[in-house]
Amino acid sequence: MPKSPAVLLAFAILMLVGGYLWYGLTKPNDDVDLNALVKRQSQRESLREIEGLIGGLSINQIDELARQGRGQSLPSTLISRPMPDTNTWFVGRERHDVGVEIPFKPGHVPTSPPDLDPIHQNPGFLGAQACRECHESIYQSFIQTAHHRTSRKATPDNIAGSFETPDNELFTRDPEVWFEMIRRDQKSFQRVRFFDWMFEVPIDITVGSNLLGESYLYWHGDKLYQLHASYLTESDVWANSPGYVDGDAVFSRGIHTACLECHATYIDARQDDEHFTPGSLILGVSCERCHGPGKDHVDFHKANPTSDQGYQITVPSNLTRDQQMQVCGQCHTGVKPLLDPLGFKFRPGDRLEDHYELTASSSGANGVHTSNQMERLSQSRCFTETSMACVDCHNPHQNDRGRLDVFSKRCLECHEVSHCGAADRVGEGIEGNCIDCHMPRRATENMSIETASGDVFPPLRDHYIRVDDEATSEFLKTR
């Protein structure tokens, strides 16, 4: 019996739809070009920006709001609510598993740090600049070190990541959530695109010496918070900060005194360990964290310029080896709770256990904030059978980063090249790199960064000195 034209048309449509469904279900996953999707999304967003369709406002209008200390209002397509028992707001969208966490109300911007009087008296910390007048050559060398650069004002010269399109962009697994690093009026910001809403957070402080990368902090009132996007040195890209989930936009990770103890010389903590007197912050881990607060020393020598007495200052080389190691152990024994939450009480010559809650060994947890470098070194025969200390390899007054030949030369002050089991295979030049075989750099699960295309595991240098067969084999393949 002949079918009617309507029945035939319906049958054809069903076959067409079924064909598309079958193709979609059976198409190989490796046909998906993630980079092309990201590029197309970037182009689409750029068009939206040009057309002024971001939340109904143009970029110029949003910039003007920011200059007025205001933010873009939250669109009706998004939901927001304060999170219980915190000062944090959550912003999200129905049926989506990504979200925003911010410590300021949506539609607003972070408030500038207030001008507050200190609650506690500064115990005498001045910063490295105070040492310059009498120690110019050491000062000029020291300010290039990782210690001094572990926190600094986030001026354009102190941010390594690009602010030029497209290298200033950080895309996530969700095409509706991405970040731009922008500058306006000589100030740097991380701009967040979250569906049809956009907000900005200032970059106030750079933390990290850029060995692996940099992270960034911003002030909101008298509190400091970490920004979501960080910079990775080796790949020269912006990435999610360590521990952050790809696809979210989190700006509510608070900074506590324990964080600043290893990234600053001093700050006045107010009623607890997360509210500060902003004007008291002395950035960088300066001379005084190894030599003690310098005010009395500086005052004495200004009043007695001809005196060669090292008045009221500690010379670490005069301490015992254990005391020297304790100075380094303030930061190089991993994260430790403070016994006094206000912090900055340790003085050279003190015992760590008098100021920190020391926990069980974390020597295997080789992450930026978990690596117990002091304990790893103490397991080495170089340490147990000699009187060596950290400063036998590391000159705290100069930047030797990456100079494997310099560190290897220090190894050869005690060792002979001919005693190396790989000397015959490596041949001439072996003395230029003892480090990669005996203190290998390796990736670890304790240090991972989420990206849209998978996790990244930056390699870290292990401070346990030994004969490592795997590292030696890897090194020999490069010869």
PDB file of C-alpha atoms in Angstrom, residues 184-423:
ATOM      1  CA  ARG A 184      44.729  49.641  33.242  1.00  0.00           C
ATOM      2  CA  ASP A 185      46.207  52.889  34.557  1.00  0.00           C
ATOM      3  CA  GLN A 186      49.528  51.084  35.283  1.00  0.00           C
ATOM      4  CA  LYS A 187      47.701  48.605  37.522  1.00  0.00           C
ATOM      5  CA  SER A 188      47.454  44.843  36.845  1.00  0.00           C
ATOM      6  CA  PHE A 189      44.266  42.782  37.167  1.00  0.00           C
ATOM      7  CA  GLN A 190      42.921  39.303  36.602  1.00  0.00           C
ATOM      8  CA  ARG A 191      39.650  39.686  34.682  1.00  0.00           C
ATOM      9  CA  VAL A 192      37.224  36.783  34.961  1.00  0.00           C
ATOM     10  CA  ARG A 193      34.602  35.903  32.354  1.00  0.00           C
ATOM     11  CA  PHE A 194      31.927  33.760  33.999  1.00  0.00           C
ATOM     12  CA  PHE A 195      29.116  33.162  31.509  1.00  0.00           C
ATOM     13  CA  ASP A 196      27.641  36.638  30.822  1.00  0.00           C
ATOM     14  CA  TRP A 197      29.193  38.231  33.922  1.00  0.00           C
ATOM     15  CA  MET A 198      32.644  39.730  34.301  1.00  0.00           C
ATOM     16  CA  PHE A 199      34.590  40.895  37.348  1.00  0.00           C
ATOM     17  CA  GLU A 200      38.154  41.965  38.100  1.00  0.00           C
ATOM     18  CA  VAL A 201      40.552  41.396  40.958  1.00  0.00           C
ATOM     19  CA  PRO A 202      43.731  43.483  41.373  1.00  0.00           C
ATOM     20  CA  ILE A 203      47.195  41.935  41.474  1.00  0.00           C
ATOM     21  CA  ASP A 204      48.884  43.596  44.463  1.00  0.00           C
ATOM     22  CA  ILE A 205      51.743  41.275  45.474  1.00  0.00           C
ATOM     23  CA  THR A 206      53.847  38.728  43.584  1.00  0.00           C
ATOM     24  CA  VAL A 207      54.915  35.669  45.592  1.00  0.00           C
ATOM     25  CA  GLY A 208      57.443  33.074  44.503  1.00  0.00           C
ATOM     26  CA  SER A 209      60.892  33.639  43.032  1.00  0.00           C
ATOM     27  CA  ASN A 210      59.893  32.316  39.586  1.00  0.00           C
ATOM     28  CA  LEU A 211      61.935  29.116  39.818  1.00  0.00           C
ATOM     29  CA  LEU A 212      58.769  27.119  39.139  1.00  0.00           C
ATOM     30  CA  GLY A 213      56.482  30.084  38.740  1.00  0.00           C
ATOM     31  CA  GLU A 214      54.713  32.921  40.506  1.00  0.00           C
ATOM     32  CA  SER A 215      51.441  33.320  42.363  1.00  0.00           C
ATOM     33  CA  TYR A 216      49.740  36.547  43.288  1.00  0.00           C
ATOM     34  CA  LEU A 217      47.941  38.131  46.229  1.00  0.00           C
ATOM     35  CA  TYR A 218      45.457  40.955  46.571  1.00  0.00           C
ATOM     36  CA  TRP A 219      44.224  43.072  49.426  1.00  0.00           C
ATOM     37  CA  HIS A 220      40.563  43.192  50.430  1.00  0.00           C
ATOM     38  CA  GLY A 221      40.411  45.457  53.440  1.00  0.00           C
ATOM     39  CA  ASP A 222      42.957  44.262  55.996  1.00  0.00           C
ATOM     40  CA  LYS A 223      43.062  40.706  54.622  1.00  0.00           C
ATOM     41  CA  LEU A 224      45.142  39.129  51.878  1.00  0.00           C
ATOM     42  CA  TYR A 225      43.874  36.544  49.394  1.00  0.00           C
ATOM     43  CA  GLN A 226      45.470  34.460  46.640  1.00  0.00           C
ATOM     44  CA  LEU A 227      44.359  34.991  43.051  1.00  0.00           C
ATOM     45  CA  HIS A 228      43.146  32.101  40.934  1.00  0.00           C
ATOM     46  CA  ALA A 229      45.639  32.359  38.072  1.00  0.00           C
ATOM     47  CA  SER A 230      49.365  31.782  38.521  1.00  0.00           C
ATOM     48  CA  TYR A 231      52.285  31.793  36.090  1.00  0.00           C
ATOM     49  CA  LEU A 232      54.362  28.701  35.186  1.00  0.00           C
ATOM     50  CA  THR A 233      57.983  29.428  34.296  1.00  0.00           C
ATOM     51  CA  GLU A 234      58.980  26.354  32.263  1.00  0.00           C
ATOM     52  CA  SER A 235      55.946  26.419  29.943  1.00  0.00           C
ATOM     53  CA  ASP A 236      55.657  30.247  30.007  1.00  0.00           C
ATOM     54  CA  VAL A 237      51.880  30.194  30.428  1.00  0.00           C
ATOM     55  CA  TRP A 238      49.177  31.242  32.858  1.00  0.00           C
ATOM     56  CA  ALA A 239      47.659  28.337  34.795  1.00  0.00           C
ATOM     57  CA  ASN A 240      45.356  27.557  37.692  1.00  0.00           C
ATOM     58  CA  SER A 241      47.096  28.144  41.004  1.00  0.00           C
ATOM     59  CA  PRO A 242      48.266  24.935  42.725  1.00  0.00           C
ATOM     60  CA  GLY A 243      45.354  23.168  44.395  1.00  0.00           C
ATOM     61  CA  TYR A 244      42.718  25.069  42.400  1.00  0.00           C
ATOM     62  CA  VAL A 245      40.053  23.226  40.396  1.00  0.00           C
ATOM     63  CA  ASP A 246      40.042  23.878  36.662  1.00  0.00           C
ATOM     64  CA  GLY A 247      36.767  25.508  35.614  1.00  0.00           C
ATOM     65  CA  ASP A 248      36.122  27.342  38.862  1.00  0.00           C
ATOM     66  CA  ALA A 249      37.111  30.926  39.628  1.00  0.00           C
ATOM     67  CA  VAL A 250      38.218  31.042  43.261  1.00  0.00           C
ATOM     68  CA  PHE A 251      39.550  34.218  44.856  1.00  0.00           C
ATOM     69  CA  SER A 252      38.706  33.434  48.494  1.00  0.00           C
ATOM     70  CA  ARG A 253      41.802  31.512  49.659  1.00  0.00           C
ATOM     71  CA  GLY A 254      42.908  33.566  52.631  1.00  0.00           C
ATOM     72  CA  ILE A 255      46.553  34.193  53.490  1.00  0.00           C
ATOM     73  CA  HIS A 256      47.586  33.588  57.095  1.00  0.00           C
ATOM     74  CA  THR A 257      50.615  34.574  59.137  1.00  0.00           C
ATOM     75  CA  ALA A 258      52.180  31.146  58.574  1.00  0.00           C
ATOM     76  CA  CYS A 259      52.158  31.841  54.819  1.00  0.00           C
ATOM     77  CA  LEU A 260      53.807  35.226  55.229  1.00  0.00           C
ATOM     78  CA  GLU A 261      56.476  33.895  57.596  1.00  0.00           C
ATOM     79  CA  CYS A 262      58.102  32.252  54.561  1.00  0.00           C
ATOM     80  CA  HIS A 263      57.300  34.993  52.058  1.00  0.00           C
ATOM     81  CA  ALA A 264      58.014  38.172  54.005  1.00  0.00           C
ATOM     82  CA  THR A 265      60.286  39.700  56.617  1.00  0.00           C
ATOM     83  CA  TYR A 266      57.520  40.964  58.904  1.00  0.00           C
ATOM     84  CA  ILE A 267      53.876  41.954  59.175  1.00  0.00           C
ATOM     85  CA  ASP A 268      51.762  43.005  62.133  1.00  0.00           C
ATOM     86  CA  ALA A 269      48.975  40.458  62.638  1.00  0.00           C
ATOM     87  CA  ARG A 270      46.043  42.069  64.382  1.00  0.00           C
ATOM     88  CA  GLN A 271      43.409  40.226  66.422  1.00  0.00           C
ATOM     89  CA  ASP A 272      44.148  36.887  64.700  1.00  0.00           C
ATOM     90  CA  ASP A 273      46.398  35.361  62.050  1.00  0.00           C
ATOM     91  CA  GLU A 274      44.502  36.597  58.976  1.00  0.00           C
ATOM     92  CA  HIS A 275      43.880  40.286  59.663  1.00  0.00           C
ATOM     93  CA  PHE A 276      46.912  42.540  59.193  1.00  0.00           C
ATOM     94  CA  THR A 277      48.157  46.094  59.404  1.00  0.00           C
ATOM     95  CA  PRO A 278      48.842  46.590  55.674  1.00  0.00           C
ATOM     96  CA  GLY A 279      51.403  49.362  56.121  1.00  0.00           C
ATOM     97  CA  SER A 280      53.558  47.157  58.359  1.00  0.00           C
ATOM     98  CA  LEU A 281      54.311  44.579  55.646  1.00  0.00           C
ATOM     99  CA  ILE A 282      58.020  44.224  54.800  1.00  0.00           C
ATOM    100  CA  LEU A 283      58.173  42.198  51.598  1.00  0.00           C
ATOM    101  CA  GLY A 284      60.807  39.592  50.791  1.00  0.00           C
ATOM    102  CA  VAL A 285      62.718  37.308  53.138  1.00  0.00           C
ATOM    103  CA  SER A 286      65.463  39.770  53.988  1.00  0.00           C
ATOM    104  CA  CYS A 287      68.809  39.747  55.794  1.00  0.00           C
ATOM    105  CA  GLU A 288      67.063  39.950  59.165  1.00  0.00           C
ATOM    106  CA  ARG A 289      65.434  36.546  58.963  1.00  0.00           C
ATOM    107  CA  CYS A 290      68.957  35.068  59.250  1.00  0.00           C
ATOM    108  CA  HIS A 291      70.698  37.809  61.239  1.00  0.00           C
ATOM    109  CA  GLY A 292      67.860  38.972  63.499  1.00  0.00           C
ATOM    110  CA  PRO A 293      65.971  42.307  63.610  1.00  0.00           C
ATOM    111  CA  GLY A 294      68.356  45.086  62.628  1.00  0.00           C
ATOM    112  CA  LYS A 295      67.060  48.270  64.237  1.00  0.00           C
ATOM    113  CA  ASP A 296      69.332  48.263  67.299  1.00  0.00           C
ATOM    114  CA  HIS A 297      72.309  47.329  65.104  1.00  0.00           C
ATOM    115  CA  VAL A 298      71.617  50.115  62.601  1.00  0.00           C
ATOM    116  CA  ASP A 299      70.979  52.726  65.299  1.00  0.00           C
ATOM    117  CA  PHE A 300      74.227  51.854  67.091  1.00  0.00           C
ATOM    118  CA  HIS A 301      76.400  52.036  63.975  1.00  0.00           C
ATOM    119  CA  LYS A 302      74.848  55.278  62.810  1.00  0.00           C
ATOM    120  CA  ALA A 303      75.744  56.742  66.191  1.00  0.00           C
ATOM    121  CA  ASN A 304      79.186  55.057  66.143  1.00  0.00           C
ATOM    122  CA  PRO A 305      80.303  55.041  62.488  1.00  0.00           C
ATOM    123  CA  THR A 306      83.911  54.108  63.276  1.00  0.00           C
ATOM    124  CA  SER A 307      83.035  51.034  65.341  1.00  0.00           C
ATOM    125  CA  ASP A 308      83.797  47.669  63.778  1.00  0.00           C
ATOM    126  CA  GLN A 309      81.853  45.807  66.465  1.00  0.00           C
ATOM    127  CA  GLY A 310      78.931  43.760  65.142  1.00  0.00           C
ATOM    128  CA  TYR A 311      76.580  45.183  67.744  1.00  0.00           C
ATOM    129  CA  GLN A 312      73.199  43.507  68.335  1.00  0.00           C
ATOM    130  CA  ILE A 313      73.314  41.329  65.237  1.00  0.00           C
ATOM    131  CA  THR A 314      73.735  37.577  64.820  1.00  0.00           C
ATOM    132  CA  VAL A 315      76.394  36.180  62.508  1.00  0.00           C
ATOM    133  CA  PRO A 316      75.042  32.726  61.545  1.00  0.00           C
ATOM    134  CA  SER A 317      78.533  31.325  60.882  1.00  0.00           C
ATOM    135  CA  ASN A 318      79.228  31.777  64.616  1.00  0.00           C
ATOM    136  CA  LEU A 319      76.338  29.451  65.466  1.00  0.00           C
ATOM    137  CA  THR A 320      76.600  25.682  65.799  1.00  0.00           C
ATOM    138  CA  ARG A 321      75.711  23.590  62.777  1.00  0.00           C
ATOM    139  CA  ASP A 322      72.391  22.611  64.355  1.00  0.00           C
ATOM    140  CA  GLN A 323      71.556  26.245  65.071  1.00  0.00           C
ATOM    141  CA  GLN A 324      72.433  27.209  61.493  1.00  0.00           C
ATOM    142  CA  MET A 325      70.171  24.463  60.181  1.00  0.00           C
ATOM    143  CA  GLN A 326      67.363  25.675  62.433  1.00  0.00           C
ATOM    144  CA  VAL A 327      67.588  29.121  60.821  1.00  0.00           C
ATOM    145  CA  CYS A 328      67.021  27.563  57.395  1.00  0.00           C
ATOM    146  CA  GLY A 329      64.407  25.264  58.901  1.00  0.00           C
ATOM    147  CA  GLN A 330      62.038  28.182  59.519  1.00  0.00           C
ATOM    148  CA  CYS A 331      60.873  27.646  55.937  1.00  0.00           C
ATOM    149  CA  HIS A 332      62.682  24.609  54.557  1.00  0.00           C
ATOM    150  CA  THR A 333      61.061  21.979  56.767  1.00  0.00           C
ATOM    151  CA  GLY A 334      57.645  22.171  55.105  1.00  0.00           C
ATOM    152  CA  VAL A 335      54.455  23.777  56.373  1.00  0.00           C
ATOM    153  CA  LYS A 336      54.256  23.894  60.174  1.00  0.00           C
ATOM    154  CA  PRO A 337      51.563  25.361  62.455  1.00  0.00           C
ATOM    155  CA  LEU A 338      52.743  28.305  64.527  1.00  0.00           C
ATOM    156  CA  LEU A 339      52.639  28.043  68.308  1.00  0.00           C
ATOM    157  CA  ASP A 340      52.018  31.793  68.394  1.00  0.00           C
ATOM    158  CA  PRO A 341      49.585  32.624  65.552  1.00  0.00           C
ATOM    159  CA  LEU A 342      50.927  36.188  65.343  1.00  0.00           C
ATOM    160  CA  GLY A 343      54.250  34.771  64.104  1.00  0.00           C
ATOM    161  CA  PHE A 344      57.698  36.261  63.432  1.00  0.00           C
ATOM    162  CA  LYS A 345      59.021  35.278  66.881  1.00  0.00           C
ATOM    163  CA  PHE A 346      61.922  33.000  65.810  1.00  0.00           C
ATOM    164  CA  ARG A 347      65.411  34.476  66.235  1.00  0.00           C
ATOM    165  CA  PRO A 348      68.711  32.984  64.972  1.00  0.00           C
ATOM    166  CA  GLY A 349      69.962  30.617  67.668  1.00  0.00           C
ATOM    167  CA  ASP A 350      66.437  29.563  68.715  1.00  0.00           C
ATOM    168  CA  ARG A 351      65.040  26.045  68.486  1.00  0.00           C
ATOM    169  CA  LEU A 352      62.289  25.422  65.954  1.00  0.00           C
ATOM    170  CA  GLU A 353      60.196  23.466  68.457  1.00  0.00           C
ATOM    171  CA  ASP A 354      59.901  26.585  70.617  1.00  0.00           C
ATOM    172  CA  HIS A 355      58.001  28.384  67.846  1.00  0.00           C
ATOM    173  CA  TYR A 356      56.468  25.732  65.590  1.00  0.00           C
ATOM    174  CA  GLU A 357      54.374  22.621  65.992  1.00  0.00           C
ATOM    175  CA  LEU A 358      56.706  20.073  64.435  1.00  0.00           C
ATOM    176  CA  THR A 359      54.936  17.063  62.980  1.00  0.00           C
ATOM    177  CA  ALA A 360      56.022  13.623  61.824  1.00  0.00           C
ATOM    178  CA  SER A 361      58.378  13.366  58.879  1.00  0.00           C
ATOM    179  CA  SER A 362      57.088  14.600  55.546  1.00  0.00           C
ATOM    180  CA  SER A 363      60.344  13.842  53.749  1.00  0.00           C
ATOM    181  CA  GLY A 364      58.603  11.936  50.982  1.00  0.00           C
ATOM    182  CA  ALA A 365      56.097  14.695  50.244  1.00  0.00           C
ATOM    183  CA  ASN A 366      58.170  16.575  47.729  1.00  0.00           C
ATOM    184  CA  GLY A 367      55.906  19.563  47.044  1.00  0.00           C
ATOM    185  CA  VAL A 368      56.613  23.278  47.140  1.00  0.00           C
ATOM    186  CA  HIS A 369      54.991  23.653  50.554  1.00  0.00           C
ATOM    187  CA  THR A 370      55.504  20.120  51.827  1.00  0.00           C
ATOM    188  CA  SER A 371      59.107  19.320  50.972  1.00  0.00           C
ATOM    189  CA  ASN A 372      61.201  18.933  54.116  1.00  0.00           C
ATOM    190  CA  GLN A 373      64.510  19.840  52.500  1.00  0.00           C
ATOM    191  CA  MET A 374      66.341  19.999  55.810  1.00  0.00           C
ATOM    192  CA  GLU A 375      65.299  16.481  56.732  1.00  0.00           C
ATOM    193  CA  ARG A 376      66.055  15.129  53.249  1.00  0.00           C
ATOM    194  CA  LEU A 377      69.562  16.590  53.461  1.00  0.00           C
ATOM    195  CA  SER A 378      70.067  15.152  56.942  1.00  0.00           C
ATOM    196  CA  GLN A 379      69.594  11.614  55.551  1.00  0.00           C
ATOM    197  CA  SER A 380      72.586  12.047  53.237  1.00  0.00           C
ATOM    198  CA  ARG A 381      76.003  10.585  54.035  1.00  0.00           C
ATOM    199  CA  CYS A 382      77.453  13.957  53.016  1.00  0.00           C
ATOM    200  CA  PHE A 383      75.627  15.359  56.026  1.00  0.00           C
ATOM    201  CA  THR A 384      75.916  12.520  58.544  1.00  0.00           C
ATOM    202  CA  GLU A 385      79.639  11.907  58.006  1.00  0.00           C
ATOM    203  CA  THR A 386      80.796  15.527  57.845  1.00  0.00           C
ATOM    204  CA  SER A 387      80.027  18.877  59.409  1.00  0.00           C
ATOM    205  CA  MET A 388      78.348  20.285  56.303  1.00  0.00           C
ATOM    206  CA  ALA A 389      75.360  22.625  56.558  1.00  0.00           C
ATOM    207  CA  CYS A 390      73.059  24.258  53.991  1.00  0.00           C
ATOM    208  CA  VAL A 391      75.422  27.212  53.522  1.00  0.00           C
ATOM    209  CA  ASP A 392      78.240  24.924  52.356  1.00  0.00           C
ATOM    210  CA  CYS A 393      76.342  24.601  49.082  1.00  0.00           C
ATOM    211  CA  HIS A 394      74.092  27.689  49.128  1.00  0.00           C
ATOM    212  CA  ASN A 395      75.548  31.159  49.439  1.00  0.00           C
ATOM    213  CA  PRO A 396      72.564  33.124  50.827  1.00  0.00           C
ATOM    214  CA  HIS A 397      74.033  36.398  49.574  1.00  0.00           C
ATOM    215  CA  GLN A 398      74.076  35.532  45.870  1.00  0.00           C
ATOM    216  CA  ASN A 399      71.884  34.004  43.204  1.00  0.00           C
ATOM    217  CA  ASP A 400      73.392  30.735  41.938  1.00  0.00           C
ATOM    218  CA  ARG A 401      70.131  29.391  40.528  1.00  0.00           C
ATOM    219  CA  GLY A 402      70.590  26.901  37.718  1.00  0.00           C
ATOM    220  CA  ARG A 403      74.385  27.024  37.877  1.00  0.00           C
ATOM    221  CA  LEU A 404      75.003  23.310  38.152  1.00  0.00           C
ATOM    222  CA  ASP A 405      78.713  23.833  37.523  1.00  0.00           C
ATOM    223  CA  VAL A 406      78.959  26.097  40.589  1.00  0.00           C
ATOM    224  CA  PHE A 407      77.193  23.613  42.854  1.00  0.00           C
ATOM    225  CA  SER A 408      79.209  20.732  41.409  1.00  0.00           C
ATOM    226  CA  LYS A 409      82.436  22.591  42.167  1.00  0.00           C
ATOM    227  CA  ARG A 410      81.337  22.690  45.801  1.00  0.00           C
ATOM    228  CA  CYS A 411      80.798  18.919  45.711  1.00  0.00           C
ATOM    229  CA  LEU A 412      84.358  18.499  44.455  1.00  0.00           C
ATOM    230  CA  GLU A 413      85.761  20.279  47.482  1.00  0.00           C
ATOM    231  CA  CYS A 414      85.235  16.944  49.239  1.00  0.00           C
ATOM    232  CA  HIS A 415      84.940  14.414  46.393  1.00  0.00           C
ATOM    233  CA  GLU A 416      87.257  13.309  43.580  1.00  0.00           C
ATOM    234  CA  VAL A 417      85.953  13.032  40.004  1.00  0.00           C
ATOM    235  CA  SER A 418      87.755   9.720  39.612  1.00  0.00           C
ATOM    236  CA  HIS A 419      85.700   8.247  42.457  1.00  0.00           C
ATOM    237  CA  CYS A 420      82.451   8.665  40.503  1.00  0.00           C
ATOM    238  CA  GLY A 421      81.204   5.330  39.163  1.00  0.00           C
ATOM    239  CA  ALA A 422      80.045   7.002  35.942  1.00  0.00           C
ATOM    240  CA  ALA A 423      83.284   8.893  35.285  1.00  0.00           C
TER     241      ALA A 423
END
